[in-house]
XYZ file of C-alpha atoms in Angstrom:
515
model
C 250.675 230.105 205.639
C 252.470 229.044 208.823
C 252.742 225.306 209.598
C 251.933 223.877 213.034
C 255.661 223.577 213.759
C 256.160 227.198 212.744
C 253.342 228.315 215.033
C 254.970 226.535 217.996
C 258.278 228.176 217.151
C 256.620 231.596 217.141
C 254.871 230.830 220.407
C 258.130 229.822 222.088
C 259.897 232.947 220.817
C 257.314 235.172 222.453
C 257.050 233.082 225.601
C 260.813 232.987 226.107
C 261.050 236.755 225.771
C 259.042 237.188 228.986
C 259.014 240.943 229.836
C 260.286 241.770 226.353
C 257.502 239.852 224.621
C 256.127 243.132 223.239
C 259.157 243.380 220.973
C 257.954 240.340 219.005
C 255.024 241.975 217.219
C 255.827 240.325 213.895
C 255.710 236.875 215.458
C 252.401 237.641 217.138
C 250.864 238.821 213.858
C 252.006 235.623 212.153
C 250.353 233.581 214.898
C 247.084 235.441 214.474
C 247.129 234.799 210.765
C 248.195 231.200 211.100
C 245.746 229.969 213.690
C 242.538 231.569 212.485
C 243.032 231.496 208.727
C 244.838 228.156 208.458
C 242.419 226.024 210.474
C 239.210 227.966 209.858
C 237.778 225.491 207.344
C 238.268 222.517 209.649
C 235.799 223.749 212.269
C 232.530 224.637 210.525
C 230.611 224.672 213.807
C 232.921 227.331 215.204
C 233.195 229.561 212.124
C 230.945 232.273 213.513
C 233.041 232.549 216.670
C 236.218 232.531 214.578
C 234.851 235.295 212.368
C 233.952 237.380 215.389
C 237.450 236.947 216.779
C 238.963 238.182 213.522
C 236.429 241.016 213.342
C 237.472 242.040 216.863
C 241.067 242.193 215.678
C 239.962 244.507 212.876
C 239.063 246.986 215.628
C 242.177 246.462 217.734
C 243.937 249.549 219.065
C 247.149 248.482 217.334
C 247.041 249.486 213.676
C 249.440 246.703 212.678
C 247.097 244.086 214.136
C 244.116 245.685 212.422
C 245.857 245.656 209.055
C 246.906 242.027 209.384
C 243.384 240.963 210.332
C 241.957 242.911 207.381
C 244.385 241.156 205.032
C 243.377 237.752 206.413
C 239.619 238.181 206.034
C 239.424 237.254 202.312
C 241.444 234.090 203.043
C 238.525 232.734 205.054
C 236.316 232.870 201.960
C 238.420 230.574 199.781
C 236.165 227.660 199.040
C 233.448 229.210 201.223
C 231.853 231.843 198.954
C 228.745 231.908 201.158
C 230.849 233.925 203.625
C 231.751 236.625 201.077
C 228.704 238.877 201.691
C 229.312 238.908 205.468
C 233.014 239.674 205.109
C 232.343 242.325 202.439
C 229.766 243.899 204.777
C 232.395 244.222 207.523
C 235.081 245.500 205.165
C 232.609 248.038 203.808
C 232.069 249.371 207.336
C 235.837 249.547 207.875
C 236.018 252.237 205.202
C 235.282 254.744 207.957
C 239.002 254.606 208.897
C 240.986 257.818 208.508
C 244.438 256.311 207.911
C 244.954 256.092 204.141
C 247.298 253.089 204.340
C 244.729 251.170 206.374
C 241.981 252.242 203.958
C 244.086 250.954 201.073
C 244.372 247.611 202.892
C 240.587 247.485 203.196
C 240.204 248.185 199.478
C 242.740 245.520 198.546
C 240.804 242.950 200.570
C 237.555 244.030 198.907
C 239.173 243.601 195.486
C 240.175 240.066 196.477
C 236.566 239.368 197.434
C 235.310 240.767 194.128
C 237.610 238.377 192.288
C 236.499 235.504 194.534
C 232.747 236.114 194.242
C 231.674 239.406 192.681
C 227.978 238.950 193.414
C 228.595 238.168 197.078
C 231.007 241.082 197.532
C 228.592 243.518 195.895
C 225.743 242.213 198.047
C 227.702 243.180 201.159
C 228.734 246.549 199.747
C 225.245 247.493 198.615
C 223.816 246.486 201.978
C 225.988 249.182 203.569
C 225.161 251.679 200.811
C 221.460 251.215 201.520
C 221.482 250.850 205.299
C 224.581 252.477 206.802
C 223.958 255.496 209.018
C 227.475 256.731 208.223
C 227.481 258.986 205.178
C 231.238 258.534 204.707
C 230.872 254.739 204.552
C 228.123 255.004 201.948
C 230.077 257.446 199.828
C 233.256 255.361 199.928
C 231.345 252.199 199.056
C 229.846 253.889 196.004
C 233.177 255.348 194.916
C 234.864 251.977 195.376
C 232.315 250.167 193.198
C 232.571 252.887 190.545
C 236.380 252.792 190.488
C 236.568 248.989 190.302
C 233.885 248.820 187.631
C 236.305 250.708 185.424
C 239.577 249.042 186.460
C 238.550 245.379 186.779
C 236.356 245.339 183.668
C 234.348 242.445 182.275
C 236.562 239.790 183.853
C 234.836 240.527 187.179
C 231.794 242.575 186.156
C 230.060 240.079 183.894
C 226.576 240.743 182.435
C 225.050 238.832 185.360
C 226.973 240.972 187.850
C 225.928 244.148 186.020
C 222.301 243.035 186.313
C 222.769 242.796 190.086
C 224.328 246.279 190.205
C 221.500 247.757 188.134
C 218.855 246.297 190.441
C 220.617 247.405 193.630
C 221.407 250.859 192.238
C 217.721 251.459 191.493
C 216.937 250.815 195.163
C 219.640 253.255 196.260
C 218.444 255.978 193.885
C 214.908 255.792 195.253
C 216.222 256.813 198.678
C 219.291 258.888 197.729
C 220.079 261.140 200.669
C 222.092 263.834 198.858
C 222.871 265.271 195.461
C 226.373 263.782 195.582
C 225.060 260.309 196.370
C 222.582 260.525 193.498
C 225.303 261.701 191.101
C 227.723 258.969 192.195
C 225.135 256.237 191.666
C 224.267 257.616 188.242
C 227.997 257.520 187.476
C 228.063 253.779 188.246
C 225.061 253.133 186.010
C 226.533 255.250 183.234
C 229.593 252.945 183.107
C 227.607 249.712 182.955
C 227.874 248.184 179.487
C 224.209 247.195 179.705
C 223.337 250.916 179.931
C 225.491 252.023 176.984
C 222.789 251.708 174.344
C 219.604 253.513 173.373
C 217.633 251.150 175.600
C 220.092 251.726 178.439
C 219.939 255.513 178.029
C 216.164 255.346 178.226
C 216.470 253.347 181.447
C 218.735 256.009 182.941
C 216.335 258.783 181.935
C 213.440 256.836 183.441
C 215.346 256.503 186.727
C 215.872 260.267 186.838
C 212.213 260.838 185.974
C 211.175 258.767 188.986
C 213.406 260.894 191.210
C 212.081 264.174 189.798
C 208.413 263.138 190.084
C 206.974 265.112 187.181
C 203.463 264.675 188.535
C 204.238 266.957 191.459
C 203.659 270.745 191.198
C 206.721 272.909 191.890
C 206.596 275.326 194.823
C 208.651 278.391 193.750
C 209.188 279.305 197.409
C 210.867 275.956 198.108
C 214.390 276.488 196.802
C 215.449 273.008 197.868
C 212.851 271.529 195.520
C 214.085 273.806 192.738
C 217.676 272.739 193.345
C 216.666 269.089 193.479
C 214.894 269.434 190.131
C 217.937 271.107 188.563
C 220.316 268.502 189.933
C 218.236 265.547 188.763
C 217.566 266.862 185.264
C 221.278 267.561 184.784
C 221.892 263.847 185.320
C 219.525 263.026 182.443
C 220.801 265.630 179.955
C 223.600 263.504 178.376
C 221.167 260.774 177.294
C 218.584 262.700 175.266
C 218.644 262.305 171.509
C 216.347 261.797 168.535
C 215.675 258.322 169.984
C 215.422 259.252 173.659
C 213.071 262.212 173.801
C 212.989 264.992 176.399
C 209.324 265.800 175.732
C 207.952 265.182 179.243
C 210.672 267.336 180.786
C 210.019 270.228 178.419
C 206.278 270.054 179.071
C 206.900 270.077 182.847
C 209.282 273.043 182.689
C 206.833 275.090 180.619
C 203.968 274.237 182.940
C 205.609 274.384 186.373
C 208.908 276.287 186.151
C 209.068 278.989 183.485
C 205.853 280.716 184.642
C 207.281 281.123 188.174
C 210.881 282.100 187.385
C 210.240 285.612 188.675
C 208.903 284.207 191.954
C 211.958 281.956 192.294
C 214.219 284.950 191.716
C 212.298 286.944 194.334
C 212.728 284.121 196.835
C 216.448 284.044 196.053
C 216.895 287.773 196.549
C 214.921 287.764 199.798
C 217.183 285.007 201.087
C 220.306 286.884 200.045
C 221.194 284.295 197.385
C 222.436 284.890 193.871
C 220.350 283.951 190.863
C 222.474 281.068 189.608
C 219.553 278.578 189.739
C 217.672 280.771 187.245
C 220.526 280.515 184.759
C 220.747 276.781 185.442
C 217.076 276.373 184.538
C 217.518 278.339 181.320
C 220.559 276.261 180.356
C 218.608 273.065 180.993
C 215.718 274.325 178.839
C 218.147 275.142 176.014
C 219.708 271.670 176.154
C 216.375 269.856 176.330
C 214.544 271.647 173.550
C 216.412 270.167 170.508
C 215.361 266.646 171.594
C 211.785 267.432 172.572
C 209.984 265.835 169.607
C 206.275 266.649 169.255
C 205.212 269.238 171.830
C 201.791 270.432 172.858
C 200.785 274.039 172.108
C 203.972 275.136 170.317
C 202.580 278.688 169.677
C 202.007 279.117 173.411
C 205.533 277.913 174.208
C 207.039 280.272 171.641
C 205.136 283.171 173.198
C 206.364 282.334 176.710
C 210.019 282.244 175.623
C 209.614 285.344 173.466
C 208.378 287.439 176.405
C 211.167 286.055 178.622
C 213.617 287.082 175.929
C 212.242 290.610 175.718
C 212.860 291.000 179.464
C 216.626 290.654 178.931
C 216.889 292.312 175.500
C 216.065 295.996 176.083
C 215.297 298.648 173.513
C 218.346 300.819 172.704
C 218.880 303.930 174.843
C 218.975 307.339 173.230
C 221.682 309.989 172.943
C 224.822 309.695 175.070
C 223.520 306.545 176.749
C 223.783 304.674 173.442
C 227.442 305.649 173.040
C 228.169 304.729 176.635
C 226.601 301.306 176.090
C 228.924 300.548 173.196
C 231.923 301.619 175.272
C 231.103 299.112 177.993
C 228.950 301.239 180.244
C 225.957 298.918 180.203
C 225.378 295.599 181.883
C 223.456 293.043 179.815
C 222.457 289.468 180.616
C 224.494 287.737 177.910
C 224.228 284.268 179.458
C 220.457 284.389 179.765
C 220.106 285.848 176.294
C 222.119 283.003 174.784
C 219.878 280.404 176.475
C 216.608 282.135 175.650
C 217.565 283.146 172.111
C 218.687 279.588 171.310
C 215.455 278.165 172.759
C 213.347 280.666 170.829
C 215.281 279.914 167.635
C 214.656 276.165 168.071
C 210.946 276.550 168.776
C 210.154 279.308 166.271
C 211.389 277.151 163.385
C 208.250 275.105 164.093
C 206.157 278.288 164.165
C 207.700 280.730 161.611
C 204.434 282.673 161.337
C 204.982 283.949 164.889
C 207.211 286.726 163.529
C 206.243 286.680 159.861
C 202.562 287.417 160.450
C 203.076 290.295 162.895
C 205.111 293.165 161.315
C 205.001 295.328 164.454
C 206.296 292.487 166.643
C 209.063 291.726 164.134
C 210.078 295.402 163.888
C 210.298 295.861 167.657
C 212.201 292.590 168.019
C 214.742 293.508 165.351
C 215.420 296.871 166.971
C 216.290 295.012 170.178
C 218.333 292.413 168.303
C 220.310 295.062 166.451
C 221.141 296.948 169.633
C 222.163 293.770 171.437
C 224.328 292.712 168.472
C 226.183 296.043 168.493
C 226.879 295.850 172.231
C 227.864 292.204 171.856
C 230.311 292.960 169.048
C 231.874 295.783 171.036
C 232.257 293.443 173.984
C 233.804 290.784 171.727
C 236.397 293.302 170.602
C 237.423 294.029 174.197
C 237.613 290.306 174.951
C 239.864 289.634 171.942
C 242.155 292.460 172.978
C 242.349 291.047 176.509
C 243.171 287.552 175.209
C 245.526 288.580 172.411
C 249.048 287.117 172.550
C 248.231 284.916 175.553
C 250.196 281.679 175.790
C 248.526 278.307 176.147
C 249.331 278.242 179.861
C 247.995 281.759 180.389
C 244.728 280.789 178.711
C 244.268 278.053 181.331
C 243.832 280.515 184.202
C 240.330 280.758 185.621
C 239.955 284.386 184.561
C 240.935 283.686 180.961
C 238.771 280.566 180.775
C 235.786 282.732 181.693
C 236.745 285.232 179.000
C 236.978 282.457 176.419
C 233.490 281.256 177.349
C 232.325 284.867 177.151
C 233.737 285.060 173.645
C 231.881 281.914 172.635
C 228.687 283.245 174.224
C 228.721 286.505 172.315
C 229.693 284.708 169.095
C 226.692 282.398 169.463
C 224.350 285.309 170.097
C 225.579 287.096 166.973
C 225.110 283.974 164.800
C 221.508 283.583 165.964
C 220.759 287.297 165.544
C 222.151 287.224 162.013
C 219.838 284.312 161.208
C 216.811 286.209 162.521
C 217.688 289.254 160.399
C 217.123 287.334 157.177
C 214.062 288.334 155.207
C 211.966 286.490 156.307
C 213.651 285.333 159.557
C 215.623 282.142 159.096
C 216.073 279.261 161.529
C 218.894 277.331 159.856
C 221.894 278.274 162.000
C 223.372 275.621 164.285
C 225.544 276.480 167.265
C 227.261 274.592 170.072
C 226.193 276.031 173.403
C 229.018 277.904 175.101
C 228.948 276.142 178.473
C 229.410 272.736 176.852
C 233.059 271.668 176.396
C 234.646 272.146 173.006
C 236.384 268.935 171.973
C 238.699 267.885 169.210
C 239.688 264.255 168.848
C 238.324 263.533 172.308
C 240.447 266.229 173.976
C 239.283 269.574 175.288
C 240.432 272.505 173.182
C 241.137 276.011 174.433
C 241.517 278.633 171.707
C 241.867 282.365 171.515
C 240.200 283.370 168.240
C 241.413 286.440 166.369
C 239.858 288.426 163.603
C 241.180 286.130 160.881
C 239.715 283.014 162.517
C 236.170 281.769 162.575
C 234.979 281.735 166.134
C 233.869 278.398 167.633
C 230.141 278.958 168.012
C 228.962 278.694 171.627
C 227.932 280.756 174.739
C 228.746 282.813 177.970
C 227.724 285.068 180.921
C 227.387 288.827 181.440
C 230.008 291.581 181.646
C 230.741 294.213 184.286
C 228.576 293.981 187.410
C 226.623 291.078 185.886
C 229.823 289.261 184.912
C 229.462 285.767 186.347
C 232.503 284.137 187.920
C 230.727 280.814 187.398
C 230.194 281.280 183.687
C 229.854 278.022 181.864
C 229.197 275.995 185.005
C 226.115 274.676 186.685
C 225.789 275.585 190.332
C 226.506 272.991 192.985
C 223.080 272.967 194.502
C 223.327 273.736 198.198
C 222.012 271.506 200.941
C 219.427 268.863 200.205
C 217.318 268.205 203.238
C 213.884 266.697 203.325
C 212.524 263.197 203.049
C 215.327 261.109 204.421
C 216.683 257.676 203.595
C 214.002 255.077 203.112
C 211.135 257.533 203.337
C 210.353 258.110 199.695
C 211.872 260.036 196.836
C 214.052 263.065 197.186
C 217.375 263.939 198.690
C 217.643 264.451 202.426
C 220.727 264.638 204.552
C 220.491 262.562 207.715
C 221.745 264.275 210.891
C 224.633 262.650 212.677
C 226.114 260.831 209.704
C 229.736 261.002 208.727
C 231.254 261.080 212.227
C 234.984 260.396 212.313
C 235.133 258.023 215.277
C 235.301 254.258 214.933
C 231.732 253.283 215.514
C 231.976 249.474 215.475
C 230.046 247.050 213.307
C 226.327 246.679 212.967
C 225.032 243.118 213.077
C 228.079 241.536 214.706
C 228.131 238.843 217.366
C 225.992 236.350 215.528
C 223.418 238.864 214.359
C 224.401 238.996 210.708
C 221.914 239.936 208.051
C 220.635 236.883 206.201
C 222.279 237.147 202.794
């Protein structure tokens, strides 16, 4: 830091330059740093005015001055940790800048504050996350906290600090204004060590449950509500297990969603939208059902899924149409069949008499299963031929990735069908759903199975005109409008947020929030 003598030297250099004073920018920046930062602690009665002066410099038209002022802000907090929340609040707002170098300077200063007083810095950041009208500021604050949670580790993010984050994050989630914001906050919670246990997983599921509001009936004509449900439940999926049950979600889906799938699809078609949300719902059901525990009215649930399955597993055509089907002239809903067949297989093992005690039902079902298996095997053959002799790099193209998922989908379907063709039907087969990543030693694996290899058991999407370019992926979820920030649960974009201009600071000029 500059001494008093050095400051006078700098002053004289600029003063002596007269009309050419503007050429001494470096000296001017050193003066700014020296005067405010060096003597700040000696004048406690004037600290608010000094802060405002430095905050003004953070908005100066000259980027070099702004950057220097931003660098100096953390210096003011050395030995004065009570100032950290205020300074972090201002730095958080400065994340609206477009220049990446300047943004990096802001982040570096925030890191310094985290190391000085993590609780104070997070208090300022979370204040902006909860109250800023600028969507970009909120998003960057969340991303910053998430990134530093991983990079700075337990040295900064102690158990006490994690407790603060957990409490503040819960407040943010209750008023999340978009799907992205909700997902980002869940990402922060997922990385907290306090949440990486059975008890922590249950906490995360409970947070999602509050957002979903399972006491509220679903309106099939309100696609935003459907998308919100899908988005929220996806956030909970990784945490269900034999110890964290998905029972309440399964009960809700059977009561409120599955009975109105046709109405949702009608609403989609009338609005000119594709039916991706329907497939998303079926995927969610398939992932939830293995962890459902004790369910109410299992026979009724089996019946619902069975009839849904019959809708996408037709009886075989006759004559030339049957031959055409095997040659690829028929479009079948492979993705939906995988989801529904897996769900039926999981539920029917609790109710084996559903097929065993009704010979006519079993006969009709097996005719459909046999036909679907033949078409599926023919389709598998074409997929193998298309993927044969492909290099590792070629298999990474989007088109070939979809074909690989298709191969896993059809393989899964055939495994389940084979199980159901036992006498009596068996429910012992286990598969890995096709849209879930295949891993080996923690790394994703991409294979092209051939006839001599056992196929990795998993699932896909349909061929020909029903061939989904989004196979294996959940849909992004559209726009979430509705009950905005601070007005209850649910996502809702707030008009006017995210503007690119420098909007100034809220609460400046002595009107700081009381931290």
